[in-house]
Amino acid sequence: MAELGAALAARGVELVSTGGTAKALRDAGLAVKDVADLTGFPEMMDGRVKTLHPTVHGGLLALRDNPEHVAAMQAHGIGAIDLVVVNLYPFEATVAKGASRAEIIENIDIGGPSMVRSAAKNHGFVTILTDPADYATLVAEMDANGGATTQAFRTRMAGKAYARTAAYDSAIASWFAFADPAGETTPFPDTLPIALKRADTLRYGENPHQAAAIYVPQVVGAAGVPQAKQLQGKELSYNNLNDADAALELAAEFAGQEPAVVIVKHANPCGVAQGASLLSAWEAALACDSVSAFGGIVAVNTELDAATAEAISAIFTEVVIAPSVSAEAREIFAKKKNLRLLECGALPDPRRGGLALKTIAGGVLIQSRDNGAISADDLKVVTKRAPTEQELKDCLFAWTVARHVKSNAIVYARDGATAGIGAGQMNRRDSARIAAIKAAEAAETYGWPAPRTRGSAVASDAFFPFADGLLAAAEAGATAVIQPGGSIRDDEVIAAADEAGLAMVFTGMRHFRH
């Protein structure tokens, strides 16, 4: 701010300010008039009232070409204010740092947004700046136009100003709706204000004829693909971002656990594994479906090392994302100029709250995030045979993956690795069969004596409405089943599992992902 103040003063602009900003400008050796000198009233009520005055807003709102407005200014000693620079109280940052309710309330700016709106409304004559990124542009604009600004510039700045106050008010309204400890919070307020800031414009959307951009919430400390640092590679596309998010969300399920690798294609996992090393996890994940892995997205839950980077580089990969990347791994990936390499730092919290939005014709569907989770203690054994310790471990692993697979989802897993994944089919039986086919193809590719579905656990994201899907899994060699239960034909499905010698547990929770 001091740098801008110096640039304006050098161009003959009289500076008027308040509080801390005025002090900073004076400390920089600049002549500054207090707003109190302008209005004839001192700042009062702990600074809550200082700019809310006719002298200020009359100077902002007066139409310079309206004789009545000009006469009113002259009659009341109101001077024209031609330029307003405002940085609003840091409400969002105050909330993010965990401040007390009283401090949060005090950081709701009143005078600032009022001046912004007044100046923006009168942008035919007044320039309003709310973004420090525009300071240099303002100075260049003034130099190019004899100390003035153009109508086009003022109009653009007015649009940004209203977007800023809208976002600011949205953050305040959201806090009252979702986080105010003294209020009655609700996940679905009558009006849902959503404020997002454009992070980047993308080359195109899901298809080349679609325009696209990426926006991020005004949240300090948000963790995800948009916040990741791109270390190398081409610009991320819409599909890259969507797939990388799917991969990272699943990798985050294994935060703090043994090394895990997730391979995603078209927003669906095609291979997931954990291992004693990241390299062994990669090899097991790739073996699940090496055909689909071509051109895929890879996410890991720990630092990416050189050995794993070398192995990943052996196939065509679009994006690799990791919490951190070793210097040796970076050197290896640098040979793949088109590969996008992302370092995300902290993994997102898979159990975080929040809302999920989906647009439909004429409206928006909104639901809470699917952050539900189950543990071994939540499972109900419904068959004559209970799962073994290893089967139970494989059931929970398969269930973790299944909740990230498009419905209808079937996931076979054995020894901490997916053996086959069936996604997005119109019936559950076909998903079970497709996953088994992929497992059989993998066995043929790698020369295994049998598909890894033999002796596996199988997870279904929703209940089996008929026994056919379960029987398809049994035919593929699964020995244990994890599913939500809740079908009117549960007894029929349980009987079929008993007859096939399967162990089956119910979770009581489903994970549809359309």
Short mmCIF file of C-alpha atoms in Angstrom, two decimals:
data_model
loop_
_atom_site.label_atom_id
_atom_site.label_comp_id
_atom_site.label_asym_id
_atom_site.label_seq_id
_atom_site.Cartn_x
_atom_site.Cartn_y
_atom_site.Cartn_z
CA MET A 1 0.00 0.00 0.00
CA ALA A 2 2.85 2.41 0.82
CA GLU A 3 4.32 1.85 -2.65
CA LEU A 4 1.01 2.71 -4.29
CA GLY A 5 0.59 5.73 -2.04
CA ALA A 6 4.00 7.01 -3.08
CA ALA A 7 3.18 6.52 -6.75
CA LEU A 8 -0.11 8.41 -6.38
CA ALA A 9 1.42 11.24 -4.39
CA ALA A 10 4.11 11.63 -7.04
CA ARG A 11 1.31 12.14 -9.57
CA GLY A 12 -0.41 14.88 -7.56
CA VAL A 13 -3.07 12.77 -5.84
CA GLU A 14 -4.14 13.94 -2.37
CA LEU A 15 -4.20 11.01 0.07
CA VAL A 16 -6.97 10.55 2.63
CA SER A 17 -6.95 7.50 4.89
CA THR A 18 -7.84 6.04 8.27
CA GLY A 19 -6.23 4.14 11.12
CA GLY A 20 -3.41 1.74 10.40
CA THR A 21 -3.26 2.57 6.70
CA ALA A 22 -2.79 6.26 7.42
CA LYS A 23 0.01 5.45 9.87
CA ALA A 24 1.76 3.18 7.35
CA LEU A 25 1.62 5.93 4.72
CA ARG A 26 2.99 8.51 7.14
CA ASP A 27 5.74 6.13 8.20
CA ALA A 28 6.67 5.98 4.52
CA GLY A 29 7.10 9.77 4.56
CA LEU A 30 3.85 10.60 2.76
CA ALA A 31 1.44 13.44 3.52
CA VAL A 32 -1.92 11.96 4.51
CA LYS A 33 -5.16 13.63 5.57
CA ASP A 34 -7.29 11.76 8.11
CA VAL A 35 -10.89 11.02 7.23
CA ALA A 36 -11.78 12.78 10.47
CA ASP A 37 -10.31 15.99 8.99
CA LEU A 38 -12.55 15.51 5.97
CA THR A 39 -15.79 14.81 7.85
CA GLY A 40 -15.26 16.95 10.94
CA PHE A 41 -16.10 13.95 13.08
CA PRO A 42 -13.53 11.79 14.90
CA GLU A 43 -13.34 8.06 14.55
CA MET A 44 -15.57 6.63 17.26
CA MET A 45 -16.86 3.42 18.79
CA ASP A 46 -13.49 1.68 18.50
CA GLY A 47 -13.24 2.66 14.86
CA ARG A 48 -16.61 1.17 13.93
CA VAL A 49 -17.78 4.58 12.71
CA LYS A 50 -15.38 6.64 10.64
CA THR A 51 -16.24 6.62 6.91
CA LEU A 52 -20.04 6.32 7.21
CA HIS A 53 -20.63 10.02 6.61
CA PRO A 54 -22.28 12.19 3.91
CA THR A 55 -18.99 13.98 3.26
CA VAL A 56 -17.44 10.66 2.23
CA HIS A 57 -20.34 9.06 0.40
CA GLY A 58 -21.48 12.35 -1.13
CA GLY A 59 -17.98 12.70 -2.57
CA LEU A 60 -18.21 9.20 -3.94
CA LEU A 61 -21.78 9.15 -5.27
CA ALA A 62 -22.14 12.65 -6.72
CA LEU A 63 -22.63 12.73 -10.49
CA ARG A 64 -20.13 15.31 -11.69
CA ASP A 65 -22.28 16.26 -14.69
CA ASN A 66 -25.50 16.69 -12.68
CA PRO A 67 -26.07 20.37 -11.72
CA GLU A 68 -28.15 19.46 -8.65
CA HIS A 69 -25.43 17.14 -7.37
CA VAL A 70 -22.75 19.75 -7.95
CA ALA A 71 -24.84 22.39 -6.16
CA ALA A 72 -25.37 20.08 -3.18
CA MET A 73 -21.63 19.45 -2.97
CA GLN A 74 -20.92 23.17 -2.99
CA ALA A 75 -23.64 23.93 -0.44
CA HIS A 76 -22.40 21.34 2.03
CA GLY A 77 -18.67 21.60 1.44
CA ILE A 78 -18.34 18.13 -0.05
CA GLY A 79 -15.29 17.49 -2.20
CA ALA A 80 -15.24 14.94 -5.01
CA ILE A 81 -13.42 11.69 -4.32
CA ASP A 82 -12.12 10.25 -7.58
CA LEU A 83 -10.19 7.18 -6.45
CA VAL A 84 -10.90 4.63 -3.70
CA VAL A 85 -8.51 1.87 -2.65
CA VAL A 86 -9.92 -0.58 -0.11
CA ASN A 87 -8.60 -3.73 1.53
CA LEU A 88 -11.44 -5.17 3.58
CA TYR A 89 -11.00 -6.46 7.12
CA PRO A 90 -9.52 -9.98 6.91
CA PHE A 91 -12.71 -11.85 7.88
CA GLU A 92 -11.81 -15.12 6.12
CA ALA A 93 -8.29 -15.23 7.58
CA THR A 94 -9.65 -14.45 11.05
CA VAL A 95 -12.04 -17.40 10.85
CA ALA A 96 -9.31 -19.66 9.46
CA LYS A 97 -6.94 -18.98 12.36
CA GLY A 98 -9.56 -20.14 14.87
CA ALA A 99 -10.24 -16.75 16.42
CA SER A 100 -12.90 -16.20 19.07
CA ARG A 101 -16.43 -15.33 18.05
CA ALA A 102 -15.96 -11.76 19.32
CA GLU A 103 -12.84 -11.26 17.18
CA ILE A 104 -14.57 -12.73 14.14
CA ILE A 105 -17.51 -10.34 14.53
CA GLU A 106 -15.14 -7.37 14.86
CA ASN A 107 -13.56 -8.38 11.56
CA ILE A 108 -16.81 -7.92 9.67
CA ASP A 109 -16.08 -4.76 7.70
CA ILE A 110 -18.93 -2.28 7.32
CA GLY A 111 -17.46 1.01 6.16
CA GLY A 112 -15.14 -0.63 3.65
CA PRO A 113 -17.84 -2.47 1.66
CA SER A 114 -20.04 0.64 1.82
CA MET A 115 -17.34 2.77 0.20
CA VAL A 116 -16.61 0.04 -2.33
CA ARG A 117 -20.24 -0.16 -3.38
CA SER A 118 -20.66 3.62 -3.57
CA ALA A 119 -17.52 4.06 -5.65
CA ALA A 120 -18.38 1.12 -7.91
CA LYS A 121 -21.90 2.41 -8.52
CA ASN A 122 -20.49 5.76 -9.61
CA HIS A 123 -17.78 4.23 -11.80
CA GLY A 124 -18.62 6.73 -14.53
CA PHE A 125 -16.52 9.14 -12.47
CA VAL A 126 -14.84 7.15 -9.68
CA THR A 127 -12.16 4.46 -9.83
CA ILE A 128 -12.41 1.67 -7.25
CA LEU A 129 -9.59 -0.80 -6.50
CA THR A 130 -10.08 -3.84 -4.27
CA ASP A 131 -7.25 -6.05 -5.51
CA PRO A 132 -3.56 -5.23 -4.93
CA ALA A 133 -2.81 -7.01 -8.20
CA ASP A 134 -4.37 -3.98 -9.96
CA TYR A 135 -2.17 -1.31 -8.32
CA ALA A 136 0.51 -1.34 -11.01
CA THR A 137 -2.14 -1.32 -13.74
CA LEU A 138 -3.74 1.76 -12.16
CA VAL A 139 -0.46 3.67 -12.19
CA ALA A 140 0.17 2.71 -15.82
CA GLU A 141 -3.40 3.74 -16.69
CA MET A 142 -2.90 7.15 -15.10
CA ASP A 143 0.42 7.69 -16.85
CA ALA A 144 -1.13 6.84 -20.19
CA ASN A 145 -4.12 9.16 -19.71
CA GLY A 146 -2.75 12.33 -18.19
CA GLY A 147 -3.43 11.32 -14.60
CA ALA A 148 -6.95 10.05 -15.30
CA THR A 149 -8.41 6.59 -15.88
CA THR A 150 -10.48 5.36 -18.80
CA GLN A 151 -14.13 4.40 -18.62
CA ALA A 152 -13.23 0.87 -19.66
CA PHE A 153 -10.80 0.52 -16.76
CA ARG A 154 -13.27 1.96 -14.24
CA THR A 155 -16.00 -0.35 -15.47
CA ARG A 156 -13.76 -3.40 -15.17
CA MET A 157 -12.67 -2.39 -11.67
CA ALA A 158 -16.31 -1.83 -10.65
CA GLY A 159 -17.19 -5.36 -11.71
CA LYS A 160 -14.29 -6.73 -9.67
CA ALA A 161 -15.35 -4.60 -6.72
CA TYR A 162 -18.89 -5.98 -6.64
CA ALA A 163 -17.52 -9.51 -7.01
CA ARG A 164 -15.27 -8.83 -4.01
CA THR A 165 -18.08 -7.57 -1.79
CA ALA A 166 -20.30 -10.44 -2.92
CA ALA A 167 -17.59 -12.93 -1.99
CA TYR A 168 -17.00 -11.15 1.31
CA ASP A 169 -20.67 -11.19 2.24
CA SER A 170 -20.88 -14.81 1.12
CA ALA A 171 -18.07 -15.77 3.51
CA ILE A 172 -19.83 -14.00 6.36
CA ALA A 173 -23.20 -15.57 5.57
CA SER A 174 -21.59 -19.01 5.28
CA TRP A 175 -19.93 -18.60 8.67
CA PHE A 176 -23.24 -17.71 10.29
CA ALA A 177 -24.95 -20.67 8.56
CA PHE A 178 -22.31 -23.33 9.07
CA ALA A 179 -19.90 -22.36 11.85
CA ASP A 180 -21.22 -19.72 14.25
CA PRO A 181 -21.04 -21.37 17.69
CA ALA A 182 -23.78 -19.07 18.99
CA GLY A 183 -26.21 -19.78 16.16
CA GLU A 184 -28.36 -22.62 14.93
CA THR A 185 -26.17 -23.92 12.12
CA THR A 186 -27.74 -25.81 9.26
CA PRO A 187 -26.24 -27.68 6.29
CA PHE A 188 -28.92 -26.24 4.01
CA PRO A 189 -29.76 -22.57 4.70
CA ASP A 190 -32.67 -20.94 2.87
CA THR A 191 -30.20 -19.08 0.68
CA LEU A 192 -26.83 -20.66 -0.05
CA PRO A 193 -24.22 -18.03 -0.97
CA ILE A 194 -21.24 -19.50 -2.78
CA ALA A 195 -18.16 -17.44 -3.54
CA LEU A 196 -15.38 -18.87 -5.66
CA LYS A 197 -12.27 -17.25 -7.10
CA ARG A 198 -11.01 -18.17 -10.54
CA ALA A 199 -7.66 -19.88 -10.21
CA ASP A 200 -7.08 -20.45 -13.91
CA THR A 201 -8.69 -20.59 -17.33
CA LEU A 202 -8.35 -24.00 -18.96
CA ARG A 203 -7.68 -24.77 -22.60
CA TYR A 204 -11.10 -26.39 -22.90
CA GLY A 205 -13.51 -28.50 -20.92
CA GLU A 206 -14.40 -32.17 -20.98
CA ASN A 207 -14.46 -31.89 -24.79
CA PRO A 208 -12.68 -29.39 -27.08
CA HIS A 209 -15.89 -27.50 -27.92
CA GLN A 210 -16.52 -26.71 -24.23
CA ALA A 211 -14.98 -23.70 -22.45
CA ALA A 212 -13.68 -24.26 -18.91
CA ALA A 213 -12.02 -22.68 -15.90
CA ILE A 214 -11.15 -23.77 -12.39
CA TYR A 215 -12.39 -21.89 -9.34
CA VAL A 216 -11.35 -22.34 -5.72
CA PRO A 217 -13.09 -21.45 -2.46
CA GLN A 218 -11.89 -18.50 -0.38
CA VAL A 219 -10.62 -20.85 2.32
CA VAL A 220 -7.23 -20.51 3.97
CA GLY A 221 -5.43 -23.85 4.18
CA ALA A 222 -7.53 -25.72 1.61
CA ALA A 223 -5.77 -28.88 0.43
CA GLY A 224 -6.28 -30.52 -2.93
CA VAL A 225 -5.20 -30.61 -6.55
CA PRO A 226 -5.79 -26.85 -7.16
CA GLN A 227 -3.43 -26.05 -4.29
CA ALA A 228 -0.72 -28.46 -5.47
CA LYS A 229 2.53 -27.14 -6.93
CA GLN A 230 3.11 -28.23 -10.52
CA LEU A 231 6.76 -29.18 -10.84
CA GLN A 232 6.79 -29.91 -14.56
CA GLY A 233 4.72 -30.78 -17.59
CA LYS A 234 2.06 -29.28 -19.81
CA GLU A 235 -0.87 -27.23 -18.59
CA LEU A 236 -3.42 -29.30 -16.67
CA SER A 237 -6.63 -29.90 -18.58
CA TYR A 238 -10.18 -30.16 -17.23
CA ASN A 239 -10.01 -33.95 -17.40
CA ASN A 240 -6.54 -34.01 -15.82
CA LEU A 241 -7.83 -32.03 -12.86
CA ASN A 242 -10.94 -34.16 -12.49
CA ASP A 243 -9.00 -37.42 -12.64
CA ALA A 244 -6.20 -36.17 -10.40
CA ASP A 245 -8.79 -35.21 -7.80
CA ALA A 246 -10.30 -38.71 -7.93
CA ALA A 247 -6.85 -40.26 -7.51
CA LEU A 248 -5.80 -37.95 -4.68
CA GLU A 249 -9.05 -38.41 -2.75
CA LEU A 250 -8.54 -42.20 -2.77
CA ALA A 251 -4.83 -41.96 -1.92
CA ALA A 252 -5.80 -39.80 1.06
CA GLU A 253 -7.76 -42.76 2.48
CA PHE A 254 -4.37 -44.37 3.18
CA ALA A 255 -2.73 -41.35 4.85
CA GLY A 256 -0.33 -42.45 7.56
CA GLN A 257 -0.51 -46.09 6.49
CA GLU A 258 1.97 -48.21 4.55
CA PRO A 259 2.84 -46.98 1.05
CA ALA A 260 -0.13 -46.88 -1.33
CA VAL A 261 -0.50 -46.27 -5.06
CA VAL A 262 -3.71 -45.33 -6.86
CA ILE A 263 -4.06 -45.44 -10.65
CA VAL A 264 -7.12 -43.70 -12.07
CA LYS A 265 -8.58 -43.59 -15.56
CA HIS A 266 -11.62 -41.48 -16.40
CA ALA A 267 -12.23 -40.74 -12.69
CA ASN A 268 -12.39 -44.47 -11.81
CA PRO A 269 -9.65 -46.40 -10.03
CA CYS A 270 -8.20 -49.11 -12.30
CA GLY A 271 -5.57 -50.28 -9.82
CA VAL A 272 -4.96 -49.68 -6.11
CA ALA A 273 -2.45 -51.35 -3.82
CA GLN A 274 -0.49 -51.04 -0.61
CA GLY A 275 2.92 -52.58 -0.08
CA ALA A 276 6.04 -52.71 2.01
CA SER A 277 7.54 -50.21 -0.42
CA LEU A 278 6.05 -47.72 -2.85
CA LEU A 279 7.57 -49.66 -5.74
CA SER A 280 5.90 -52.93 -4.71
CA ALA A 281 2.60 -51.06 -4.31
CA TRP A 282 3.01 -49.63 -7.83
CA GLU A 283 3.70 -53.03 -9.32
CA ALA A 284 0.65 -54.56 -7.64
CA ALA A 285 -1.62 -51.67 -8.62
CA LEU A 286 -0.43 -51.75 -12.23
CA ALA A 287 -0.96 -55.51 -12.46
CA CYS A 288 -4.68 -55.12 -11.71
CA ASP A 289 -5.35 -53.53 -15.12
CA SER A 290 -2.22 -52.57 -17.04
CA VAL A 291 -4.27 -51.86 -20.18
CA SER A 292 -6.39 -49.14 -18.54
CA ALA A 293 -3.36 -47.72 -16.71
CA PHE A 294 -1.95 -46.48 -20.04
CA GLY A 295 -2.49 -42.72 -20.08
CA GLY A 296 -3.72 -42.75 -16.50
CA ILE A 297 -3.30 -40.63 -13.40
CA VAL A 298 -1.16 -41.81 -10.48
CA ALA A 299 -1.45 -40.66 -6.87
CA VAL A 300 0.57 -41.89 -3.90
CA ASN A 301 0.27 -41.35 -0.15
CA THR A 302 3.93 -40.76 0.67
CA GLU A 303 7.08 -39.25 -0.83
CA LEU A 304 7.69 -40.43 -4.36
CA ASP A 305 11.10 -42.07 -4.62
CA ALA A 306 13.44 -42.69 -7.55
CA ALA A 307 12.72 -46.41 -7.94
CA THR A 308 8.97 -45.82 -8.20
CA ALA A 309 9.48 -42.85 -10.52
CA GLU A 310 11.57 -45.04 -12.83
CA ALA A 311 8.84 -47.70 -12.90
CA ILE A 312 6.04 -45.18 -13.54
CA SER A 313 8.07 -43.63 -16.35
CA ALA A 314 8.11 -46.96 -18.16
CA ILE A 315 4.50 -46.41 -19.28
CA PHE A 316 2.68 -43.38 -20.64
CA THR A 317 1.27 -41.46 -17.68
CA GLU A 318 -0.60 -38.15 -17.84
CA VAL A 319 -0.29 -36.92 -14.25
CA VAL A 320 1.57 -37.99 -11.11
CA ILE A 321 0.67 -36.41 -7.77
CA ALA A 322 2.38 -36.98 -4.43
CA PRO A 323 2.73 -35.23 -1.07
CA SER A 324 6.42 -34.75 -1.91
CA VAL A 325 8.83 -35.82 -4.64
CA SER A 326 12.48 -36.66 -4.02
CA ALA A 327 15.16 -34.82 -5.98
CA GLU A 328 16.16 -38.08 -7.69
CA ALA A 329 12.56 -38.76 -8.72
CA ARG A 330 12.30 -35.25 -10.18
CA GLU A 331 15.37 -35.87 -12.32
CA ILE A 332 13.85 -39.08 -13.66
CA PHE A 333 10.50 -37.48 -14.49
CA ALA A 334 12.25 -34.51 -16.11
CA LYS A 335 13.00 -36.81 -19.04
CA LYS A 336 9.22 -37.06 -19.63
CA LYS A 337 8.58 -33.47 -20.65
CA ASN A 338 4.82 -33.87 -21.14
CA LEU A 339 4.17 -35.65 -17.84
CA ARG A 340 2.52 -33.33 -15.33
CA LEU A 341 4.16 -33.76 -11.93
CA LEU A 342 2.36 -32.31 -8.91
CA GLU A 343 3.47 -31.95 -5.31
CA CYS A 344 0.46 -31.49 -3.05
CA GLY A 345 2.00 -31.29 0.42
CA ALA A 346 -0.74 -32.24 2.87
CA LEU A 347 -3.26 -34.84 1.71
CA PRO A 348 -6.92 -33.78 1.88
CA ASP A 349 -8.90 -35.10 4.84
CA PRO A 350 -11.20 -37.84 3.49
CA ARG A 351 -13.55 -37.34 6.46
CA ARG A 352 -13.87 -33.57 6.09
CA GLY A 353 -17.33 -32.08 5.94
CA GLY A 354 -18.67 -29.86 3.20
CA LEU A 355 -21.17 -29.91 0.39
CA ALA A 356 -21.21 -31.62 -3.00
CA LEU A 357 -22.94 -29.82 -5.86
CA LYS A 358 -24.29 -31.09 -9.15
CA THR A 359 -26.04 -28.95 -11.73
CA ILE A 360 -29.21 -30.16 -13.42
CA ALA A 361 -31.49 -28.39 -15.90
CA GLY A 362 -33.21 -25.65 -13.95
CA GLY A 363 -31.44 -26.15 -10.64
CA VAL A 364 -28.64 -27.48 -8.48
CA LEU A 365 -28.60 -30.65 -6.40
CA ILE A 366 -26.71 -30.23 -3.13
CA GLN A 367 -25.82 -32.88 -0.61
CA SER A 368 -23.33 -33.31 2.21
CA ARG A 369 -20.03 -34.91 1.19
CA ASP A 370 -19.91 -38.70 1.40
CA ASN A 371 -17.47 -38.78 4.29
CA GLY A 372 -19.01 -41.80 5.99
CA ALA A 373 -16.65 -44.55 7.13
CA ILE A 374 -16.85 -47.94 8.80
CA SER A 375 -14.41 -50.01 10.81
CA ALA A 376 -14.19 -53.70 11.63
CA ASP A 377 -16.30 -53.08 14.74
CA ASP A 378 -19.17 -51.80 12.59
CA LEU A 379 -19.45 -54.99 10.52
CA LYS A 380 -22.18 -57.54 11.00
CA VAL A 381 -21.42 -61.14 10.05
CA VAL A 382 -24.55 -62.56 8.38
CA THR A 383 -23.32 -65.92 7.07
CA LYS A 384 -22.63 -69.19 8.83
CA ARG A 385 -18.92 -68.70 8.24
CA ALA A 386 -17.19 -65.60 9.61
CA PRO A 387 -14.34 -64.10 7.59
CA THR A 388 -10.77 -64.97 8.53
CA GLU A 389 -8.47 -62.24 9.72
CA GLN A 390 -6.96 -61.87 6.24
CA GLU A 391 -10.38 -61.94 4.55
CA LEU A 392 -11.57 -59.21 6.89
CA LYS A 393 -8.53 -57.09 6.07
CA ASP A 394 -9.13 -57.60 2.36
CA CYS A 395 -12.83 -56.78 2.80
CA LEU A 396 -12.02 -53.43 4.40
CA PHE A 397 -9.44 -52.62 1.72
CA ALA A 398 -11.90 -53.49 -1.06
CA TRP A 399 -14.59 -51.42 0.66
CA THR A 400 -12.28 -48.39 0.85
CA VAL A 401 -11.65 -48.59 -2.89
CA ALA A 402 -15.29 -49.32 -3.79
CA ARG A 403 -16.52 -46.09 -2.24
CA HIS A 404 -14.43 -44.25 -4.87
CA VAL A 405 -15.65 -46.28 -7.86
CA LYS A 406 -18.61 -45.21 -10.02
CA SER A 407 -21.79 -47.17 -9.36
CA ASN A 408 -22.58 -49.93 -9.82
CA ALA A 409 -19.23 -50.74 -8.22
CA ILE A 410 -17.66 -54.14 -7.62
CA VAL A 411 -14.09 -54.43 -6.32
CA TYR A 412 -12.12 -57.66 -5.77
CA ALA A 413 -9.07 -57.36 -3.52
CA ARG A 414 -6.45 -59.71 -2.15
CA ASP A 415 -3.40 -59.10 0.02
CA GLY A 416 -3.74 -55.31 -0.03
CA ALA A 417 -4.21 -54.94 -3.79
CA THR A 418 -7.15 -54.73 -6.15
CA ALA A 419 -7.60 -57.88 -8.24
CA GLY A 420 -10.40 -56.60 -10.45
CA ILE A 421 -12.63 -53.52 -10.64
CA GLY A 422 -16.03 -53.25 -12.30
CA ALA A 423 -17.50 -49.75 -12.58
CA GLY A 424 -20.44 -47.79 -13.92
CA GLN A 425 -22.59 -50.64 -15.14
CA MET A 426 -26.37 -50.62 -15.17
CA ASN A 427 -26.52 -53.77 -13.07
CA ARG A 428 -24.32 -55.23 -10.37
CA ARG A 429 -23.92 -58.64 -11.97
CA ASP A 430 -22.26 -57.15 -15.05
CA SER A 431 -19.86 -55.16 -12.87
CA ALA A 432 -18.90 -58.40 -11.08
CA ARG A 433 -18.34 -60.17 -14.39
CA ILE A 434 -16.34 -57.32 -15.96
CA ALA A 435 -14.06 -57.15 -12.93
CA ALA A 436 -13.51 -60.91 -13.14
CA ILE A 437 -12.71 -60.67 -16.85
CA LYS A 438 -10.07 -58.00 -16.16
CA ALA A 439 -8.56 -60.22 -13.47
CA ALA A 440 -8.40 -63.15 -15.89
CA GLU A 441 -6.70 -60.96 -18.50
CA ALA A 442 -4.15 -59.81 -15.92
CA ALA A 443 -3.34 -63.42 -15.02
CA GLU A 444 -2.77 -64.21 -18.69
CA THR A 445 -0.61 -61.09 -19.16
CA TYR A 446 1.62 -61.85 -16.18
CA GLY A 447 1.64 -65.62 -16.53
CA TRP A 448 -0.01 -66.28 -13.18
CA PRO A 449 -1.45 -69.77 -12.58
CA ALA A 450 -4.82 -68.23 -11.66
CA PRO A 451 -6.50 -64.81 -11.48
CA ARG A 452 -6.01 -62.92 -8.25
CA THR A 453 -9.76 -63.02 -7.69
CA ARG A 454 -9.18 -66.59 -6.45
CA GLY A 455 -9.27 -66.30 -2.67
CA SER A 456 -10.17 -62.60 -2.81
CA ALA A 457 -12.66 -60.47 -0.94
CA VAL A 458 -15.28 -58.62 -2.98
CA ALA A 459 -16.91 -55.32 -2.10
CA SER A 460 -20.18 -53.99 -3.48
CA ASP A 461 -20.95 -50.30 -2.99
CA ALA A 462 -24.68 -51.06 -2.56
CA PHE A 463 -26.65 -54.17 -1.67
CA PHE A 464 -27.03 -57.12 -4.02
CA PRO A 465 -30.69 -56.90 -5.14
CA PHE A 466 -30.47 -60.50 -6.37
CA ALA A 467 -28.12 -63.37 -5.74
CA ASP A 468 -26.79 -63.34 -9.33
CA GLY A 469 -24.13 -60.69 -8.70
CA LEU A 470 -22.89 -62.51 -5.60
CA LEU A 471 -22.81 -65.82 -7.47
CA ALA A 472 -20.78 -64.17 -10.26
CA ALA A 473 -18.26 -63.10 -7.61
CA ALA A 474 -18.16 -66.61 -6.16
CA GLU A 475 -17.59 -68.01 -9.64
CA ALA A 476 -14.63 -65.63 -10.00
CA GLY A 477 -13.14 -67.17 -6.86
CA ALA A 478 -14.07 -64.68 -4.14
CA THR A 479 -14.32 -66.22 -0.68
CA ALA A 480 -15.53 -63.22 1.32
CA VAL A 481 -18.06 -60.46 0.64
CA ILE A 482 -18.61 -57.01 2.10
CA GLN A 483 -21.78 -55.13 1.21
CA PRO A 484 -24.26 -52.72 2.83
CA GLY A 485 -27.19 -55.13 3.10
CA GLY A 486 -30.76 -53.83 3.26
CA SER A 487 -32.31 -55.54 0.24
CA ILE A 488 -35.73 -57.18 0.53
CA ARG A 489 -33.94 -60.27 -0.81
CA ASP A 490 -31.15 -60.25 1.79
CA ASP A 491 -32.25 -63.68 3.04
CA GLU A 492 -31.97 -65.09 -0.49
CA VAL A 493 -28.51 -63.55 -0.96
CA ILE A 494 -27.32 -64.79 2.43
CA ALA A 495 -28.55 -68.29 1.65
CA ALA A 496 -26.69 -68.25 -1.67
CA ALA A 497 -23.52 -67.12 0.14
CA ASP A 498 -23.85 -69.93 2.68
CA GLU A 499 -24.37 -72.48 -0.06
CA ALA A 500 -21.23 -71.24 -1.84
CA GLY A 501 -19.24 -71.31 1.41
CA LEU A 502 -18.68 -67.55 1.42
CA ALA A 503 -18.19 -65.37 4.46
CA MET A 504 -20.25 -62.18 4.21
CA VAL A 505 -20.46 -59.05 6.32
CA PHE A 506 -22.91 -56.12 6.16
CA THR A 507 -21.77 -52.52 6.67
CA GLY A 508 -25.17 -50.87 6.99
CA MET A 509 -23.81 -48.02 4.82
CA ARG A 510 -23.79 -47.67 1.05
CA HIS A 511 -21.60 -45.51 -1.18
CA PHE A 512 -23.35 -44.72 -4.47
CA ARG A 513 -21.20 -42.54 -6.72
CA HIS A 514 -23.03 -41.51 -9.87
#
